Amino acid sequence: MRIDVLTLFPEMFEGPMNTSMLWKARDRQLLDLHLHNIRDYSRDKHRTVDDTPYGGGGGMILKADVLVPAAEDVRGDDDCPIILMSPQGRLFHHDVAVELAQHERLILLCGHYEGVDERARELVVTDEISIGDYVLTGGELAAMVVIDAVVRHIPGVLGAEGAQHRDSHADGLLEGPHYTRPAEYRGLTVPPILQSGNHGAIAKWRRQQAIRRTWQRRPELLRNAALTEEEKRYLAELAEEAAEAERKVKP
Ligand code: ADE
């Protein structure tokens, strides 16, 4: 997969894009990442990229006559998505990451300052993504979050056994707890079932733990999770246990 990033701060990407899974993906040529400095497309000797907003109000706006030629030059004849990172975009989550990973190429446009001239949106942007309901100083950190989450879904990136289908959110549930050696640490022991060697029982236990954790932390996710009849009964038991505990506290 090829990803092009248009940014005023390409140097921000150096650490994260050259470390761990992203570095491996690039090294194995599964991710072809290109960073472009928007300032290289400015049209004057001061390398201006922004200007004050029409109508006043303060802040600086990224200029359409810089952004549009930059995006068009990088896109070439391709009709790949040009995604503006923006707090006004559609909210990024697991399914969006999987969807974006299906493309052979993505272009991510990082806004900065107060925003971008609306005409850049109209002329070149095909999609807009927000990583959450808060405002970042620029789109760079958001672009890195999107790249990381998308690249995990490129076949081969996570190794042959690929763990992405077990990730939290992959099946609509959060993952349950994990343990590694030592079997006992400060008096806390690993659940015996994980050491039983009974793979069927372990898989069932893990699934129940995922349901339990999701119910405790993000119960709204359970509305869309595909649960078997047995799992629904387990969920009902959890609710009953909690109601019982509540009754003990407040008789
Ligand atoms: N740029 C500024 N805030 C952002 C957000 N929440 N998501 C994506 N890009 C942004």
PDB file of C-alpha atoms and ligand atoms in Angstrom:
ATOM      1  CA  MET A   1       0.000   0.000   0.000  1.00  0.00           C
ATOM      2  CA  ARG A   2       1.176   3.489  -0.783  1.00  0.00           C
ATOM      3  CA  ILE A   3       0.406   6.384   1.581  1.00  0.00           C
ATOM      4  CA  ASP A   4       1.281   9.985   0.744  1.00  0.00           C
ATOM      5  CA  VAL A   5       1.125  12.582   3.501  1.00  0.00           C
ATOM      6  CA  LEU A   6       0.910  16.296   2.814  1.00  0.00           C
ATOM      7  CA  THR A   7       2.081  18.192   5.869  1.00  0.00           C
ATOM      8  CA  LEU A   8       3.849  21.342   7.008  1.00  0.00           C
ATOM      9  CA  PHE A   9       5.839  19.243   9.486  1.00  0.00           C
ATOM     10  CA  PRO A  10       7.230  16.115   7.801  1.00  0.00           C
ATOM     11  CA  GLU A  11       9.830  15.824  10.557  1.00  0.00           C
ATOM     12  CA  MET A  12       7.054  14.951  13.051  1.00  0.00           C
ATOM     13  CA  PHE A  13       6.641  11.600  11.286  1.00  0.00           C
ATOM     14  CA  GLU A  14      10.250  10.507  11.605  1.00  0.00           C
ATOM     15  CA  GLY A  15      10.118   8.699  14.962  1.00  0.00           C
ATOM     16  CA  PRO A  16       6.756   6.940  14.701  1.00  0.00           C
ATOM     17  CA  MET A  17       7.101   5.942  11.045  1.00  0.00           C
ATOM     18  CA  ASN A  18      10.571   4.482  11.587  1.00  0.00           C
ATOM     19  CA  THR A  19       9.808   2.391  14.651  1.00  0.00           C
ATOM     20  CA  SER A  20       8.329  -1.015  15.427  1.00  0.00           C
ATOM     21  CA  MET A  21       5.505  -2.327  13.205  1.00  0.00           C
ATOM     22  CA  LEU A  22       5.513   0.646  10.819  1.00  0.00           C
ATOM     23  CA  TRP A  23       9.223   0.366  10.255  1.00  0.00           C
ATOM     24  CA  LYS A  24       8.866  -3.380   9.583  1.00  0.00           C
ATOM     25  CA  ALA A  25       6.007  -2.747   7.158  1.00  0.00           C
ATOM     26  CA  ARG A  26       8.172  -0.265   5.272  1.00  0.00           C
ATOM     27  CA  ASP A  27      11.220  -2.496   5.405  1.00  0.00           C
ATOM     28  CA  ARG A  28       9.209  -5.387   3.897  1.00  0.00           C
ATOM     29  CA  GLN A  29       7.837  -3.014   1.256  1.00  0.00           C
ATOM     30  CA  LEU A  30       4.275  -3.555   2.421  1.00  0.00           C
ATOM     31  CA  LEU A  31       4.004   0.175   3.166  1.00  0.00           C
ATOM     32  CA  ASP A  32       5.381   2.729   0.727  1.00  0.00           C
ATOM     33  CA  LEU A  33       5.224   6.018   2.654  1.00  0.00           C
ATOM     34  CA  HIS A  34       5.894   9.393   1.033  1.00  0.00           C
ATOM     35  CA  LEU A  35       6.035  12.629   3.016  1.00  0.00           C
ATOM     36  CA  HIS A  36       5.515  15.916   1.141  1.00  0.00           C
ATOM     37  CA  ASN A  37       6.082  19.355   2.577  1.00  0.00           C
ATOM     38  CA  ILE A  38       3.121  21.627   1.750  1.00  0.00           C
ATOM     39  CA  ARG A  39       5.475  24.592   1.951  1.00  0.00           C
ATOM     40  CA  ASP A  40       7.247  23.366  -1.183  1.00  0.00           C
ATOM     41  CA  TYR A  41       4.078  24.358  -3.062  1.00  0.00           C
ATOM     42  CA  SER A  42       3.954  27.973  -1.823  1.00  0.00           C
ATOM     43  CA  ARG A  43       3.950  30.552  -4.559  1.00  0.00           C
ATOM     44  CA  ASP A  44       6.157  33.333  -3.188  1.00  0.00           C
ATOM     45  CA  LYS A  45       9.681  33.880  -1.958  1.00  0.00           C
ATOM     46  CA  HIS A  46       8.515  33.944   1.692  1.00  0.00           C
ATOM     47  CA  ARG A  47       7.154  30.396   1.263  1.00  0.00           C
ATOM     48  CA  THR A  48       3.738  31.547   2.505  1.00  0.00           C
ATOM     49  CA  VAL A  49       1.182  28.797   3.052  1.00  0.00           C
ATOM     50  CA  ASP A  50      -1.488  30.557   5.127  1.00  0.00           C
ATOM     51  CA  ASP A  51      -3.354  33.834   5.381  1.00  0.00           C
ATOM     52  CA  THR A  52      -5.890  35.627   7.587  1.00  0.00           C
ATOM     53  CA  PRO A  53      -9.560  34.700   7.188  1.00  0.00           C
ATOM     54  CA  TYR A  54     -11.954  36.788   5.088  1.00  0.00           C
ATOM     55  CA  GLY A  55     -14.454  38.436   7.425  1.00  0.00           C
ATOM     56  CA  GLY A  56     -11.910  38.635  10.246  1.00  0.00           C
ATOM     57  CA  GLY A  57     -12.018  36.540  13.393  1.00  0.00           C
ATOM     58  CA  GLY A  58      -8.327  35.769  13.851  1.00  0.00           C
ATOM     59  CA  GLY A  59      -6.332  32.607  13.265  1.00  0.00           C
ATOM     60  CA  MET A  60      -4.699  31.605  10.029  1.00  0.00           C
ATOM     61  CA  ILE A  61      -6.163  29.585   7.177  1.00  0.00           C
ATOM     62  CA  LEU A  62      -4.196  27.274   4.862  1.00  0.00           C
ATOM     63  CA  LYS A  63      -4.438  28.699   1.354  1.00  0.00           C
ATOM     64  CA  ALA A  64      -6.393  26.893  -1.367  1.00  0.00           C
ATOM     65  CA  ASP A  65      -3.914  28.019  -4.045  1.00  0.00           C
ATOM     66  CA  VAL A  66      -1.183  26.141  -2.166  1.00  0.00           C
ATOM     67  CA  LEU A  67      -3.112  23.065  -1.007  1.00  0.00           C
ATOM     68  CA  VAL A  68      -4.940  22.318  -4.246  1.00  0.00           C
ATOM     69  CA  PRO A  69      -1.836  22.261  -6.507  1.00  0.00           C
ATOM     70  CA  ALA A  70       0.008  20.268  -3.822  1.00  0.00           C
ATOM     71  CA  ALA A  71      -2.731  17.623  -3.626  1.00  0.00           C
ATOM     72  CA  GLU A  72      -3.136  17.514  -7.430  1.00  0.00           C
ATOM     73  CA  ASP A  73       0.598  17.138  -7.973  1.00  0.00           C
ATOM     74  CA  VAL A  74       0.896  14.318  -5.454  1.00  0.00           C
ATOM     75  CA  ARG A  75      -2.227  12.554  -6.763  1.00  0.00           C
ATOM     76  CA  GLY A  76      -1.173  12.692 -10.417  1.00  0.00           C
ATOM     77  CA  ASP A  77      -3.605  10.706 -12.565  1.00  0.00           C
ATOM     78  CA  ASP A  78      -4.668   8.498  -9.671  1.00  0.00           C
ATOM     79  CA  ASP A  79      -8.222   8.630  -8.350  1.00  0.00           C
ATOM     80  CA  CYS A  80      -7.259   7.483  -4.857  1.00  0.00           C
ATOM     81  CA  PRO A  81      -8.938   9.012  -1.777  1.00  0.00           C
ATOM     82  CA  ILE A  82      -7.604  12.370  -0.589  1.00  0.00           C
ATOM     83  CA  ILE A  83      -8.428  12.458   3.095  1.00  0.00           C
ATOM     84  CA  LEU A  84      -8.362  15.649   5.111  1.00  0.00           C
ATOM     85  CA  MET A  85      -7.533  15.123   8.782  1.00  0.00           C
ATOM     86  CA  SER A  86      -9.977  17.362  10.602  1.00  0.00           C
ATOM     87  CA  PRO A  87     -12.061  17.463  13.782  1.00  0.00           C
ATOM     88  CA  GLN A  88     -15.104  17.871  11.502  1.00  0.00           C
ATOM     89  CA  GLY A  89     -14.554  14.548   9.728  1.00  0.00           C
ATOM     90  CA  ARG A  90     -16.315  11.226  10.155  1.00  0.00           C
ATOM     91  CA  LEU A  91     -15.192   9.534  13.330  1.00  0.00           C
ATOM     92  CA  PHE A  92     -12.333   7.048  12.902  1.00  0.00           C
ATOM     93  CA  HIS A  93     -12.846   3.551  14.293  1.00  0.00           C
ATOM     94  CA  HIS A  94     -11.990  -0.070  13.570  1.00  0.00           C
ATOM     95  CA  ASP A  95     -14.307  -0.494  10.561  1.00  0.00           C
ATOM     96  CA  VAL A  96     -12.956   2.681   8.937  1.00  0.00           C
ATOM     97  CA  ALA A  97      -9.394   1.366   9.377  1.00  0.00           C
ATOM     98  CA  VAL A  98     -10.350  -1.923   7.692  1.00  0.00           C
ATOM     99  CA  GLU A  99     -12.126  -0.030   4.896  1.00  0.00           C
ATOM    100  CA  LEU A 100      -9.147   2.255   4.224  1.00  0.00           C
ATOM    101  CA  ALA A 101      -6.750  -0.699   4.204  1.00  0.00           C
ATOM    102  CA  GLN A 102      -8.546  -2.027   1.086  1.00  0.00           C
ATOM    103  CA  HIS A 103      -7.178   0.870  -0.999  1.00  0.00           C
ATOM    104  CA  GLU A 104      -3.914   0.547  -2.886  1.00  0.00           C
ATOM    105  CA  ARG A 105      -3.143   4.178  -2.201  1.00  0.00           C
ATOM    106  CA  LEU A 106      -4.263   6.917   0.212  1.00  0.00           C
ATOM    107  CA  ILE A 107      -3.343  10.584   0.384  1.00  0.00           C
ATOM    108  CA  LEU A 108      -3.625  12.202   3.831  1.00  0.00           C
ATOM    109  CA  LEU A 109      -3.800  15.966   4.034  1.00  0.00           C
ATOM    110  CA  CYS A 110      -2.839  17.453   7.399  1.00  0.00           C
ATOM    111  CA  GLY A 111      -4.482  20.745   8.249  1.00  0.00           C
ATOM    112  CA  HIS A 112      -2.889  23.169  10.664  1.00  0.00           C
ATOM    113  CA  TYR A 113      -3.753  26.553  12.167  1.00  0.00           C
ATOM    114  CA  GLU A 114      -7.488  27.407  12.193  1.00  0.00           C
ATOM    115  CA  GLY A 115      -8.266  25.250   9.202  1.00  0.00           C
ATOM    116  CA  VAL A 116      -8.149  25.060   5.433  1.00  0.00           C
ATOM    117  CA  ASP A 117      -9.762  27.267   2.802  1.00  0.00           C
ATOM    118  CA  GLU A 118     -13.127  25.686   2.030  1.00  0.00           C
ATOM    119  CA  ARG A 119     -12.324  25.591  -1.697  1.00  0.00           C
ATOM    120  CA  ALA A 120      -9.540  23.080  -1.052  1.00  0.00           C
ATOM    121  CA  ARG A 121     -12.212  20.834   0.479  1.00  0.00           C
ATOM    122  CA  GLU A 122     -14.477  21.317  -2.511  1.00  0.00           C
ATOM    123  CA  LEU A 123     -11.793  20.850  -5.168  1.00  0.00           C
ATOM    124  CA  VAL A 124      -9.607  17.998  -3.962  1.00  0.00           C
ATOM    125  CA  VAL A 125     -10.743  16.458  -0.668  1.00  0.00           C
ATOM    126  CA  THR A 126     -12.769  13.245  -1.082  1.00  0.00           C
ATOM    127  CA  ASP A 127     -13.077  12.215   2.572  1.00  0.00           C
ATOM    128  CA  GLU A 128     -12.567  13.817   5.970  1.00  0.00           C
ATOM    129  CA  ILE A 129     -11.582  11.951   9.115  1.00  0.00           C
ATOM    130  CA  SER A 130     -11.527  12.909  12.785  1.00  0.00           C
ATOM    131  CA  ILE A 131      -9.803  10.740  15.390  1.00  0.00           C
ATOM    132  CA  GLY A 132     -12.014  12.048  18.197  1.00  0.00           C
ATOM    133  CA  ASP A 133     -14.107  14.900  19.475  1.00  0.00           C
ATOM    134  CA  TYR A 134     -11.265  17.172  20.499  1.00  0.00           C
ATOM    135  CA  VAL A 135      -9.127  19.614  18.580  1.00  0.00           C
ATOM    136  CA  LEU A 136      -5.459  18.886  17.911  1.00  0.00           C
ATOM    137  CA  THR A 137      -2.964  21.547  16.902  1.00  0.00           C
ATOM    138  CA  GLY A 138      -2.665  19.928  13.509  1.00  0.00           C
ATOM    139  CA  GLY A 139      -3.623  16.849  11.548  1.00  0.00           C
ATOM    140  CA  GLU A 140      -0.186  15.222  11.844  1.00  0.00           C
ATOM    141  CA  LEU A 141      -0.787  13.205  15.006  1.00  0.00           C
ATOM    142  CA  ALA A 142      -4.192  12.176  13.663  1.00  0.00           C
ATOM    143  CA  ALA A 143      -2.625  11.060  10.367  1.00  0.00           C
ATOM    144  CA  MET A 144      -0.102   8.942  12.270  1.00  0.00           C
ATOM    145  CA  VAL A 145      -2.906   7.314  14.284  1.00  0.00           C
ATOM    146  CA  VAL A 146      -4.765   6.505  11.054  1.00  0.00           C
ATOM    147  CA  ILE A 147      -1.637   5.156   9.329  1.00  0.00           C
ATOM    148  CA  ASP A 148      -0.804   2.906  12.281  1.00  0.00           C
ATOM    149  CA  ALA A 149      -4.336   1.527  12.577  1.00  0.00           C
ATOM    150  CA  VAL A 150      -4.700   1.014   8.795  1.00  0.00           C
ATOM    151  CA  VAL A 151      -1.315  -0.596   8.205  1.00  0.00           C
ATOM    152  CA  ARG A 152      -2.077  -3.334  10.779  1.00  0.00           C
ATOM    153  CA  HIS A 153      -4.715  -4.570   8.318  1.00  0.00           C
ATOM    154  CA  ILE A 154      -2.383  -4.941   5.340  1.00  0.00           C
ATOM    155  CA  PRO A 155      -1.866  -8.696   4.869  1.00  0.00           C
ATOM    156  CA  GLY A 156       1.582  -9.767   6.068  1.00  0.00           C
ATOM    157  CA  VAL A 157       2.270  -6.753   8.277  1.00  0.00           C
ATOM    158  CA  LEU A 158       1.556  -8.503  11.566  1.00  0.00           C
ATOM    159  CA  GLY A 159       3.356 -11.688  10.580  1.00  0.00           C
ATOM    160  CA  ALA A 160       1.969 -14.952   9.272  1.00  0.00           C
ATOM    161  CA  GLU A 161      -0.343 -15.640  12.189  1.00  0.00           C
ATOM    162  CA  GLY A 162      -1.662 -12.019  12.115  1.00  0.00           C
ATOM    163  CA  ALA A 163      -3.329 -11.125  15.385  1.00  0.00           C
ATOM    164  CA  GLN A 164      -5.491  -8.326  14.020  1.00  0.00           C
ATOM    165  CA  HIS A 165      -8.645 -10.472  13.999  1.00  0.00           C
ATOM    166  CA  ARG A 166      -8.211 -10.879  17.776  1.00  0.00           C
ATOM    167  CA  ASP A 167      -7.678  -7.163  18.437  1.00  0.00           C
ATOM    168  CA  SER A 168     -10.037  -5.265  20.660  1.00  0.00           C
ATOM    169  CA  HIS A 169     -12.899  -4.017  18.458  1.00  0.00           C
ATOM    170  CA  ALA A 170     -12.249  -6.524  15.666  1.00  0.00           C
ATOM    171  CA  ASP A 171     -15.350  -8.535  16.606  1.00  0.00           C
ATOM    172  CA  GLY A 172     -17.157  -5.693  18.356  1.00  0.00           C
ATOM    173  CA  LEU A 173     -15.709  -6.669  21.761  1.00  0.00           C
ATOM    174  CA  LEU A 174     -12.777  -5.478  23.828  1.00  0.00           C
ATOM    175  CA  GLU A 175     -10.072  -8.063  24.438  1.00  0.00           C
ATOM    176  CA  GLY A 176      -9.924  -9.815  27.795  1.00  0.00           C
ATOM    177  CA  PRO A 177      -6.844  -9.930  30.050  1.00  0.00           C
ATOM    178  CA  HIS A 178      -3.503 -11.360  28.897  1.00  0.00           C
ATOM    179  CA  TYR A 179      -0.717 -12.930  30.967  1.00  0.00           C
ATOM    180  CA  THR A 180       2.858 -14.041  30.410  1.00  0.00           C
ATOM    181  CA  ARG A 181       5.561 -15.536  32.654  1.00  0.00           C
ATOM    182  CA  PRO A 182       6.055 -15.616  35.635  1.00  0.00           C
ATOM    183  CA  ALA A 183       3.000 -17.661  36.657  1.00  0.00           C
ATOM    184  CA  GLU A 184       2.955 -15.854  39.994  1.00  0.00           C
ATOM    185  CA  TYR A 185       3.898 -12.229  40.546  1.00  0.00           C
ATOM    186  CA  ARG A 186       3.523 -10.427  43.897  1.00  0.00           C
ATOM    187  CA  GLY A 187       0.990 -12.994  44.976  1.00  0.00           C
ATOM    188  CA  LEU A 188      -1.099 -12.621  41.815  1.00  0.00           C
ATOM    189  CA  THR A 189      -1.464 -15.829  39.833  1.00  0.00           C
ATOM    190  CA  VAL A 190      -2.296 -16.579  36.224  1.00  0.00           C
ATOM    191  CA  PRO A 191      -5.787 -18.135  35.845  1.00  0.00           C
ATOM    192  CA  PRO A 192      -5.169 -21.937  35.921  1.00  0.00           C
ATOM    193  CA  ILE A 193      -7.248 -22.510  32.767  1.00  0.00           C
ATOM    194  CA  LEU A 194      -4.609 -20.687  30.699  1.00  0.00           C
ATOM    195  CA  GLN A 195      -2.062 -23.252  31.842  1.00  0.00           C
ATOM    196  CA  SER A 196      -4.378 -26.231  31.284  1.00  0.00           C
ATOM    197  CA  GLY A 197      -3.397 -26.871  27.649  1.00  0.00           C
ATOM    198  CA  ASN A 198      -7.118 -27.326  26.847  1.00  0.00           C
ATOM    199  CA  HIS A 199      -7.409 -25.077  23.798  1.00  0.00           C
ATOM    200  CA  GLY A 200     -11.187 -25.337  23.505  1.00  0.00           C
ATOM    201  CA  ALA A 201     -11.685 -24.364  27.135  1.00  0.00           C
ATOM    202  CA  ILE A 202      -9.123 -21.548  26.784  1.00  0.00           C
ATOM    203  CA  ALA A 203     -10.896 -20.135  23.712  1.00  0.00           C
ATOM    204  CA  LYS A 204     -14.237 -20.189  25.561  1.00  0.00           C
ATOM    205  CA  TRP A 205     -12.701 -18.555  28.654  1.00  0.00           C
ATOM    206  CA  ARG A 206     -11.112 -15.819  26.508  1.00  0.00           C
ATOM    207  CA  ARG A 207     -14.383 -15.095  24.767  1.00  0.00           C
ATOM    208  CA  GLN A 208     -16.198 -14.859  28.126  1.00  0.00           C
ATOM    209  CA  GLN A 209     -13.503 -12.550  29.480  1.00  0.00           C
ATOM    210  CA  ALA A 210     -13.879 -10.344  26.399  1.00  0.00           C
ATOM    211  CA  ILE A 211     -17.642 -10.186  26.959  1.00  0.00           C
ATOM    212  CA  ARG A 212     -17.125  -9.431  30.653  1.00  0.00           C
ATOM    213  CA  ARG A 213     -14.615  -6.667  29.992  1.00  0.00           C
ATOM    214  CA  THR A 214     -16.768  -5.107  27.273  1.00  0.00           C
ATOM    215  CA  TRP A 215     -19.791  -5.228  29.554  1.00  0.00           C
ATOM    216  CA  GLN A 216     -17.819  -3.557  32.358  1.00  0.00           C
ATOM    217  CA  ARG A 217     -16.131  -0.859  30.282  1.00  0.00           C
ATOM    218  CA  ARG A 218     -18.045  -0.271  27.054  1.00  0.00           C
ATOM    219  CA  PRO A 219     -21.496  -1.860  27.482  1.00  0.00           C
ATOM    220  CA  GLU A 220     -22.857   0.054  24.471  1.00  0.00           C
ATOM    221  CA  LEU A 221     -20.592  -2.024  22.194  1.00  0.00           C
ATOM    222  CA  LEU A 222     -22.525  -5.170  23.109  1.00  0.00           C
ATOM    223  CA  ARG A 223     -25.547  -3.927  21.171  1.00  0.00           C
ATOM    224  CA  ASN A 224     -23.733  -4.688  17.891  1.00  0.00           C
ATOM    225  CA  ALA A 225     -21.641  -7.692  18.944  1.00  0.00           C
ATOM    226  CA  ALA A 226     -22.573 -11.070  17.452  1.00  0.00           C
ATOM    227  CA  LEU A 227     -23.126 -13.319  20.487  1.00  0.00           C
ATOM    228  CA  THR A 228     -24.209 -16.939  20.508  1.00  0.00           C
ATOM    229  CA  GLU A 229     -27.201 -17.978  22.638  1.00  0.00           C
ATOM    230  CA  GLU A 230     -24.764 -19.379  25.228  1.00  0.00           C
ATOM    231  CA  GLU A 231     -22.862 -16.091  25.274  1.00  0.00           C
ATOM    232  CA  LYS A 232     -26.096 -14.163  25.722  1.00  0.00           C
ATOM    233  CA  ARG A 233     -26.864 -16.347  28.734  1.00  0.00           C
ATOM    234  CA  TYR A 234     -23.380 -15.603  30.110  1.00  0.00           C
ATOM    235  CA  LEU A 235     -24.076 -11.894  29.691  1.00  0.00           C
ATOM    236  CA  ALA A 236     -27.385 -12.270  31.540  1.00  0.00           C
ATOM    237  CA  GLU A 237     -25.493 -14.031  34.360  1.00  0.00           C
ATOM    238  CA  LEU A 238     -23.071 -11.106  34.577  1.00  0.00           C
ATOM    239  CA  ALA A 239     -25.973  -8.697  34.876  1.00  0.00           C
ATOM    240  CA  GLU A 240     -27.584 -10.890  37.519  1.00  0.00           C
ATOM    241  CA  GLU A 241     -24.275 -11.104  39.503  1.00  0.00           C
ATOM    242  CA  ALA A 242     -23.994  -7.313  39.418  1.00  0.00           C
ATOM    243  CA  ALA A 243     -27.600  -6.852  40.536  1.00  0.00           C
ATOM    244  CA  GLU A 244     -26.967  -9.315  43.378  1.00  0.00           C
ATOM    245  CA  ALA A 245     -23.813  -7.418  44.445  1.00  0.00           C
ATOM    246  CA  GLU A 246     -25.816  -4.174  44.372  1.00  0.00           C
ATOM    247  CA  ARG A 247     -28.515  -5.685  46.581  1.00  0.00           C
ATOM    248  CA  LYS A 248     -25.832  -6.724  49.119  1.00  0.00           C
ATOM    249  CA  VAL A 249     -24.489  -3.160  49.314  1.00  0.00           C
ATOM    250  CA  LYS A 250     -27.956  -1.548  49.547  1.00  0.00           C
ATOM    251  CA  PRO A 251     -30.330  -4.112  51.060  1.00  0.00           C
TER     252      PRO A 251
HETATM  253  N1  ADE B   1      -6.985  18.012  13.354  1.00  0.00           N
HETATM  254  C1  ADE B   1      -7.280  18.714  14.466  1.00  0.00           C
HETATM  255  N2  ADE B   1      -8.040  17.991  15.294  1.00  0.00           N
HETATM  256  C2  ADE B   1      -8.239  16.787  14.697  1.00  0.00           C
HETATM  257  C3  ADE B   1      -8.956  15.628  15.051  1.00  0.00           C
HETATM  258  N3  ADE B   1      -9.643  15.526  16.190  1.00  0.00           N
HETATM  259  N4  ADE B   1      -8.948  14.589  14.196  1.00  0.00           N
HETATM  260  C4  ADE B   1      -8.283  14.675  13.027  1.00  0.00           C
HETATM  261  N5  ADE B   1      -7.601  15.748  12.641  1.00  0.00           N
HETATM  262  C5  ADE B   1      -7.576  16.798  13.464  1.00  0.00           C
END
